[in-house]
Coordinates of C-alpha atoms in Angstrom, one line a residue:
M1 CA 116.9 79.1 115.7
V2 CA 118.3 80.6 112.5
R3 CA 115.0 80.1 109.8
K4 CA 116.0 78.9 106.0
R5 CA 116.9 80.7 103.3
I6 CA 114.1 81.7 100.7
T7 CA 114.7 83.3 97.2
L8 CA 111.8 84.7 95.5
K9 CA 113.0 84.9 91.4
N10 CA 112.5 85.2 87.4
A11 CA 109.4 87.7 88.5
T12 CA 109.4 91.7 88.5
I13 CA 110.1 93.7 92.5
Y14 CA 108.6 96.4 93.2
G15 CA 112.0 97.4 95.8
E16 CA 111.9 100.7 96.9
N17 CA 114.5 102.0 95.1
Q18 CA 114.1 100.4 92.2
T19 CA 111.8 97.2 89.4
I20 CA 114.2 94.6 89.3
H21 CA 113.1 93.0 85.3
R22 CA 113.4 89.0 86.0
G23 CA 115.0 90.1 89.5
S24 CA 115.1 87.9 93.2
I25 CA 114.1 88.5 96.5
T26 CA 115.5 86.7 99.6
T27 CA 114.0 86.0 103.1
Q28 CA 115.7 84.4 105.7
N29 CA 114.7 84.9 109.5
G30 CA 111.8 87.2 108.8
K31 CA 113.8 89.8 107.3
I32 CA 114.9 90.7 103.1
I33 CA 118.1 90.1 103.0
D34 CA 118.6 90.6 98.9
L35 CA 117.2 93.1 96.3
S36 CA 119.5 91.6 92.9
K37 CA 119.5 90.8 89.7
D38 CA 121.7 88.1 90.3
F39 CA 120.0 84.9 91.7
F40 CA 121.6 83.7 94.5
P41 CA 122.6 80.5 93.8
D42 CA 121.1 77.1 94.6
D43 CA 122.4 74.7 97.7
D44 CA 120.7 73.6 100.7
Q45 CA 120.7 76.4 103.0
T46 CA 118.2 78.4 100.5
E47 CA 114.3 77.2 99.3
V48 CA 113.6 78.7 96.0
I49 CA 110.7 79.7 93.8
E50 CA 110.7 80.4 90.6
L51 CA 108.0 82.2 89.3
P52 CA 107.0 83.6 85.7
E53 CA 108.1 86.3 84.4
T54 CA 105.1 87.9 84.1
Y55 CA 104.6 87.8 88.2
H56 CA 104.9 90.8 90.0
I57 CA 106.5 90.8 93.5
V58 CA 105.2 93.7 96.1
P59 CA 105.3 94.9 99.4
G60 CA 102.7 93.2 101.6
M61 CA 99.0 95.8 102.2
I62 CA 98.2 97.7 105.3
D63 CA 94.7 97.6 105.8
V64 CA 94.0 101.2 108.6
H65 CA 90.5 99.9 108.0
I66 CA 89.0 96.9 108.9
H67 CA 86.4 95.4 111.4
G68 CA 86.2 91.7 110.4
A69 CA 86.2 89.0 108.3
A70 CA 85.0 85.8 107.7
G71 CA 82.2 85.3 110.2
A72 CA 84.6 86.9 112.8
D73 CA 84.5 91.0 114.2
T74 CA 87.2 93.1 116.0
M75 CA 84.0 93.9 118.6
D76 CA 83.0 90.4 119.2
A77 CA 86.5 90.7 121.7
T78 CA 88.0 87.0 121.9
F79 CA 91.5 86.1 120.7
D80 CA 89.8 83.4 118.8
A81 CA 88.0 86.4 116.2
L82 CA 91.0 88.5 115.4
Q83 CA 93.4 85.0 115.2
T84 CA 90.5 84.5 112.4
I85 CA 91.2 88.1 110.8
A86 CA 94.4 87.5 111.0
S87 CA 94.5 84.6 109.6
V88 CA 91.8 85.1 106.2
L89 CA 94.0 88.5 104.9
P90 CA 96.8 87.8 103.6
Q91 CA 94.5 85.4 101.1
E92 CA 94.0 89.1 100.3
G93 CA 98.1 90.8 100.1
T94 CA 96.9 91.8 103.5
T95 CA 99.9 91.7 105.2
S96 CA 99.1 93.7 108.4
F97 CA 96.4 96.0 109.4
L98 CA 94.4 98.0 112.8
A99 CA 91.6 96.5 114.2
T100 CA 89.0 98.2 113.8
T101 CA 85.9 98.8 116.4
M102 CA 82.8 100.3 116.6
T103 CA 80.4 102.7 118.0
Q104 CA 78.2 100.8 120.6
E105 CA 77.9 100.8 124.2
Q106 CA 81.5 102.2 126.7
S107 CA 81.7 98.3 128.5
K108 CA 82.1 97.1 124.7
I109 CA 84.6 99.6 123.6
E110 CA 86.2 98.6 126.5
K111 CA 86.5 94.8 126.3
A112 CA 87.3 95.2 122.5
L113 CA 90.8 97.5 123.0
E114 CA 91.0 95.8 126.3
N115 CA 90.9 92.4 123.9
A116 CA 92.9 93.8 121.5
G117 CA 95.9 95.9 123.3
L118 CA 96.1 91.9 125.2
F119 CA 96.0 90.0 121.5
I120 CA 99.3 92.0 119.9
E121 CA 101.1 92.2 123.2
A122 CA 100.8 88.3 123.1
G123 CA 102.8 89.0 119.2
Q124 CA 101.6 87.6 116.2
L125 CA 101.3 84.1 115.8
E126 CA 103.4 82.9 112.2
G127 CA 102.0 82.5 108.7
T128 CA 99.0 85.5 110.3
A129 CA 98.9 89.1 109.4
E130 CA 100.4 91.4 111.7
T131 CA 98.6 93.4 114.2
L132 CA 99.7 96.6 113.8
G133 CA 97.8 98.8 116.4
I134 CA 94.0 99.8 116.5
H135 CA 91.2 101.9 115.0
L136 CA 88.6 103.5 117.1
E137 CA 86.1 104.5 114.9
G138 CA 83.4 106.5 117.2
P139 CA 82.1 106.4 119.2
F140 CA 83.2 110.5 119.1
I141 CA 80.6 111.3 116.2
S142 CA 78.3 113.2 114.9
E143 CA 74.6 111.6 115.2
K144 CA 74.0 113.0 111.9
R145 CA 76.7 111.4 110.1
A146 CA 76.7 107.8 111.7
G147 CA 76.2 105.7 109.0
A148 CA 75.8 102.7 110.6
Q149 CA 77.3 103.6 113.8
P150 CA 74.4 103.3 116.4
V151 CA 73.2 106.0 117.4
G152 CA 72.9 105.8 120.6
A153 CA 75.6 104.8 121.9
I154 CA 77.1 108.0 120.4
I155 CA 79.2 110.1 122.9
K156 CA 80.8 114.1 123.0
P157 CA 84.9 113.9 122.9
N158 CA 86.4 113.4 126.4
L159 CA 89.6 113.5 126.8
K160 CA 90.4 111.5 130.2
L161 CA 88.3 108.9 128.6
F162 CA 90.5 108.3 126.2
K163 CA 93.1 108.0 128.1
Q164 CA 91.5 105.2 129.8
W165 CA 90.7 103.9 126.6
Q166 CA 94.3 103.5 125.8
E167 CA 96.0 102.8 128.8
L168 CA 93.3 99.4 128.8
A169 CA 94.1 99.0 124.9
S170 CA 97.9 99.1 126.5
G171 CA 98.9 102.3 124.5
H172 CA 98.2 100.6 120.9
I173 CA 95.4 103.1 119.6
K174 CA 97.1 104.0 116.4
L175 CA 94.4 105.8 114.2
V176 CA 91.4 107.4 115.8
T177 CA 87.9 108.9 113.9
I178 CA 86.3 112.1 115.2
A179 CA 84.0 114.7 114.3
P180 CA 85.9 117.6 114.6
E181 CA 82.7 119.7 115.7
I182 CA 81.9 118.2 118.3
E183 CA 82.7 120.3 121.3
G184 CA 85.6 118.6 123.1
S185 CA 86.9 117.0 120.0
L186 CA 89.9 119.7 119.5
E187 CA 91.1 118.5 122.9
V188 CA 91.3 114.6 121.8
I189 CA 92.8 115.7 119.1
S190 CA 95.8 118.1 120.6
Y191 CA 96.1 114.9 122.4
L192 CA 96.4 112.6 119.9
Q193 CA 99.1 114.9 118.1
E194 CA 101.4 115.0 121.2
Q195 CA 100.5 111.1 121.5
N196 CA 102.0 110.7 117.2
I197 CA 98.2 108.8 117.3
V198 CA 96.4 109.5 113.9
A199 CA 93.8 111.5 113.7
S200 CA 90.7 111.3 111.8
I201 CA 88.1 113.9 111.0
G202 CA 84.7 110.9 110.0
H203 CA 81.3 110.2 110.4
S204 CA 81.1 114.5 110.7
D205 CA 78.9 117.0 109.5
A206 CA 81.9 119.7 109.8
T207 CA 82.0 122.8 107.9
Y208 CA 84.9 123.9 105.7
E209 CA 85.5 126.5 108.3
E210 CA 85.9 123.1 111.5
V211 CA 87.6 121.5 109.4
V212 CA 90.5 123.9 108.6
T213 CA 90.2 124.0 111.9
G214 CA 91.0 120.6 113.2
M215 CA 93.6 120.5 111.0
K216 CA 95.2 123.2 112.6
A217 CA 94.7 121.3 116.2
G218 CA 96.4 117.8 114.3
T219 CA 94.0 116.1 111.8
S220 CA 95.5 114.7 108.5
H221 CA 93.6 111.9 107.9
V222 CA 89.8 111.5 106.5
T223 CA 88.2 108.3 107.0
H224 CA 86.0 106.9 103.6
L225 CA 86.6 109.5 101.9
Y226 CA 82.1 110.7 100.9
N227 CA 80.5 108.1 103.2
G228 CA 79.9 109.2 106.8
M229 CA 80.4 112.7 106.2
R230 CA 79.1 116.6 105.0
G231 CA 79.6 116.1 101.1
L232 CA 80.4 118.8 98.5
H233 CA 78.7 122.1 97.8
H234 CA 79.1 125.0 95.7
R235 CA 79.0 127.9 98.9
E236 CA 79.9 124.7 101.7
P237 CA 82.9 122.7 100.8
G238 CA 82.2 120.3 103.7
V239 CA 84.4 117.8 104.8
V240 CA 84.7 116.4 101.0
G241 CA 85.7 119.8 99.0
A242 CA 88.0 120.7 102.5
A243 CA 89.9 116.7 101.5
L244 CA 90.3 117.3 98.3
L245 CA 91.3 120.5 98.9
H246 CA 94.1 120.3 101.4
D247 CA 97.4 118.5 100.7
E248 CA 97.7 117.6 104.0
L249 CA 94.8 115.3 104.3
T250 CA 95.5 111.5 103.8
T251 CA 92.5 110.0 102.6
E252 CA 90.8 107.3 102.5
L253 CA 88.9 105.8 100.0
I254 CA 87.0 102.1 100.2
A255 CA 87.1 101.2 96.3
D256 CA 84.3 99.0 95.3
G257 CA 82.2 101.0 93.0
I258 CA 79.5 101.2 95.4
H259 CA 80.4 103.8 98.3
V260 CA 81.4 105.5 95.5
R261 CA 81.3 106.0 92.1
P262 CA 84.1 105.0 89.6
E263 CA 84.4 108.4 87.8
L264 CA 84.8 110.0 91.5
I265 CA 87.3 107.7 92.8
S266 CA 89.1 109.2 89.8
L267 CA 88.7 112.2 90.4
T268 CA 90.0 111.7 93.8
Y269 CA 92.9 110.0 92.4
K270 CA 92.7 113.1 90.5
Q271 CA 93.7 115.6 92.2
K272 CA 94.7 113.5 95.4
G273 CA 97.4 111.6 93.4
N274 CA 98.8 108.4 94.7
E275 CA 100.5 110.2 97.7
R276 CA 97.8 110.8 98.9
V277 CA 95.2 108.3 99.0
V278 CA 95.1 105.3 101.3
L279 CA 93.2 102.0 100.1
V280 CA 90.6 100.3 103.0
T281 CA 88.8 97.2 102.8
D282 CA 86.1 98.8 106.1
A283 CA 85.4 95.4 105.6
M284 CA 82.7 93.3 108.6
R285 CA 82.7 90.0 109.2
A286 CA 81.2 88.9 105.6
K287 CA 83.8 89.3 104.2
C288 CA 84.7 85.5 103.0
L289 CA 81.0 84.6 103.8
G290 CA 78.9 85.5 100.6
D291 CA 75.1 86.1 100.9
G292 CA 73.1 86.0 103.5
Q293 CA 72.6 87.7 107.3
Y294 CA 75.6 88.9 109.7
D295 CA 75.4 91.2 112.7
L296 CA 77.5 94.6 112.7
G297 CA 77.3 95.9 116.2
G298 CA 73.5 94.6 117.4
Q299 CA 72.5 95.4 114.2
E300 CA 71.5 92.8 111.4
V301 CA 73.0 93.5 108.4
T302 CA 71.6 91.8 105.1
V303 CA 75.0 91.4 102.2
Q304 CA 73.6 90.6 98.4
H305 CA 75.4 91.1 95.5
E306 CA 78.5 92.5 97.5
T307 CA 76.7 95.2 99.2
A308 CA 76.7 95.3 103.0
T309 CA 73.3 97.3 104.2
L310 CA 70.7 97.6 107.8
K311 CA 67.0 97.9 106.7
D312 CA 66.9 100.7 106.2
G313 CA 69.1 101.1 103.4
T314 CA 72.0 102.1 104.9
L315 CA 75.5 101.2 103.9
A316 CA 76.8 98.4 106.7
G317 CA 80.9 98.3 105.9
S318 CA 81.9 96.2 102.8
I319 CA 82.7 92.7 102.3
I320 CA 85.3 93.8 99.4
K321 CA 88.9 92.0 99.7
M322 CA 92.2 94.0 99.0
N323 CA 93.5 93.2 95.9
T324 CA 90.3 93.9 94.0
A325 CA 90.0 97.4 95.3
V326 CA 93.7 98.0 93.9
K327 CA 92.2 95.7 91.0
N328 CA 88.8 97.9 89.9
M329 CA 91.2 101.3 91.8
M330 CA 93.7 100.7 88.9
Q331 CA 90.5 100.0 86.7
F332 CA 89.1 103.4 87.6
T333 CA 92.7 105.4 87.4
G334 CA 94.4 104.1 85.1
C335 CA 97.0 103.7 87.7
S336 CA 100.6 102.1 87.9
I337 CA 101.6 98.8 90.3
S338 CA 103.5 101.2 91.2
D339 CA 101.1 103.6 92.5
I340 CA 99.2 100.6 94.8
I341 CA 102.2 100.0 96.0
Q342 CA 102.1 103.9 97.4
M343 CA 98.5 103.6 98.0
T344 CA 98.1 100.1 99.4
S345 CA 101.5 99.8 101.5
V346 CA 103.5 102.7 101.6
N347 CA 101.5 105.8 102.5
P348 CA 99.6 103.9 105.2
A349 CA 103.0 102.5 106.6
K350 CA 104.5 105.8 107.2
E351 CA 100.9 107.5 108.7
L352 CA 101.6 104.7 111.5
N353 CA 105.4 105.1 111.5
V354 CA 106.1 102.1 110.5
F355 CA 107.9 102.7 107.7
D356 CA 111.8 101.5 108.5
C357 CA 110.5 97.8 108.9
K358 CA 107.3 97.5 106.4
G359 CA 104.8 99.1 103.9
S360 CA 108.4 98.5 100.7
L361 CA 110.5 96.1 100.1
A362 CA 114.6 96.5 100.5
P363 CA 116.5 95.0 102.6
G364 CA 116.5 94.9 106.2
K365 CA 112.5 95.4 106.1
D366 CA 110.0 92.3 107.2
A367 CA 109.5 90.2 104.7
D368 CA 106.2 91.3 103.9
I369 CA 105.4 89.8 100.3
V370 CA 103.0 89.6 97.8
V371 CA 103.1 87.7 94.4
L372 CA 100.5 88.5 92.5
D373 CA 100.1 86.9 88.5
E374 CA 99.7 89.0 85.7
D375 CA 95.3 89.1 86.4
L376 CA 96.6 90.7 90.0
E377 CA 95.8 88.1 91.9
V378 CA 97.1 87.1 95.3
V379 CA 99.6 83.8 94.3
M380 CA 101.5 84.1 97.3
T381 CA 102.1 85.8 100.6
F382 CA 104.8 86.5 103.5
C383 CA 104.3 87.7 106.8
K384 CA 108.2 88.3 108.1
G385 CA 109.0 85.7 105.7
D386 CA 106.3 83.4 106.5
L387 CA 104.1 81.5 103.8
A388 CA 101.0 82.4 105.7
Y389 CA 98.9 82.0 101.9
R390 CA 99.7 80.0 98.7
R391 CA 97.3 79.6 95.7
G392 CA 95.6 76.1 96.1
V393 CA 96.7 75.3 99.4
E394 CA 94.2 74.9 102.1
A395 CA 95.0 76.4 105.4

């Protein structure tokens, strides 16, 4: 079935190789077919949406670290939970994501992996964000740096077990958070690199030397930089020092101003640049729901004043939305919209090896498109050409 063409016109378009002021972008059958300064003619085959010239048209954002939203969590291990997450993310400009697990007893992890794999295999539903794969966060992590991950369920890295889990997940595990200093980790990391799966240092007490050893084995990513890891010390650079020093490591940042102070976010951006930072939300099920009591891996989480914590005060993920992280990042660092696109779209797409179809606005790529107003609020989101969100219109 041939679908109607859609043309968005008049706004500034941030294309892969050019920025077009008062341009037009046209999609059909889920793909971008044209970016132009010249408008497509108005005809019966084209729906034309005229936008204010102060608006911005940017690529859909990719969240590689998100546990849940709107009361749902990947660990719920149901289609309904993942569908809920996929349905609400376009409100914040996210058009694709990695369903992120957490440390739990093995049977629960296996159930979540199998469910997510089957969900991905079933295919993206119209008007929802696409699940690009799975982020396995734990249980191959450090007990000393567990954060909100349940310590009792942490286990040593085990390649045989990981292979079983990848089979359960129908091959859809795309990123693994692992502590490189733990016995058995280097074997797993080397295998991940061979399989083009991103190996990420996180929830780790590794020394600088242990991080370097992990990099030689194949780590290339750092999970929520500064959080759940050995910090920077002038006599022991730790995970943070290694992450800041080595260009080979791409670093996640939770830009809510709570997990990391704005000044350190600015320092990180100055050191890493726009090509080695990936904005993530690390959001849990309370996102979109407000203050209250929630569950995270069988632990009670209190959300109050935009902060999610366990009973002992440990930060337990975030409730930030991606477009809020974008505004914060621009405020904290003074970066541009083009820089933001690099950190929310280009970098994650390249890391996940999907830049051929996602991560930028170019003819032939998936029509994952976000319209932002002059205040960087989301006005419309298209997922593969389907209108997934329009401000002021109920789903």
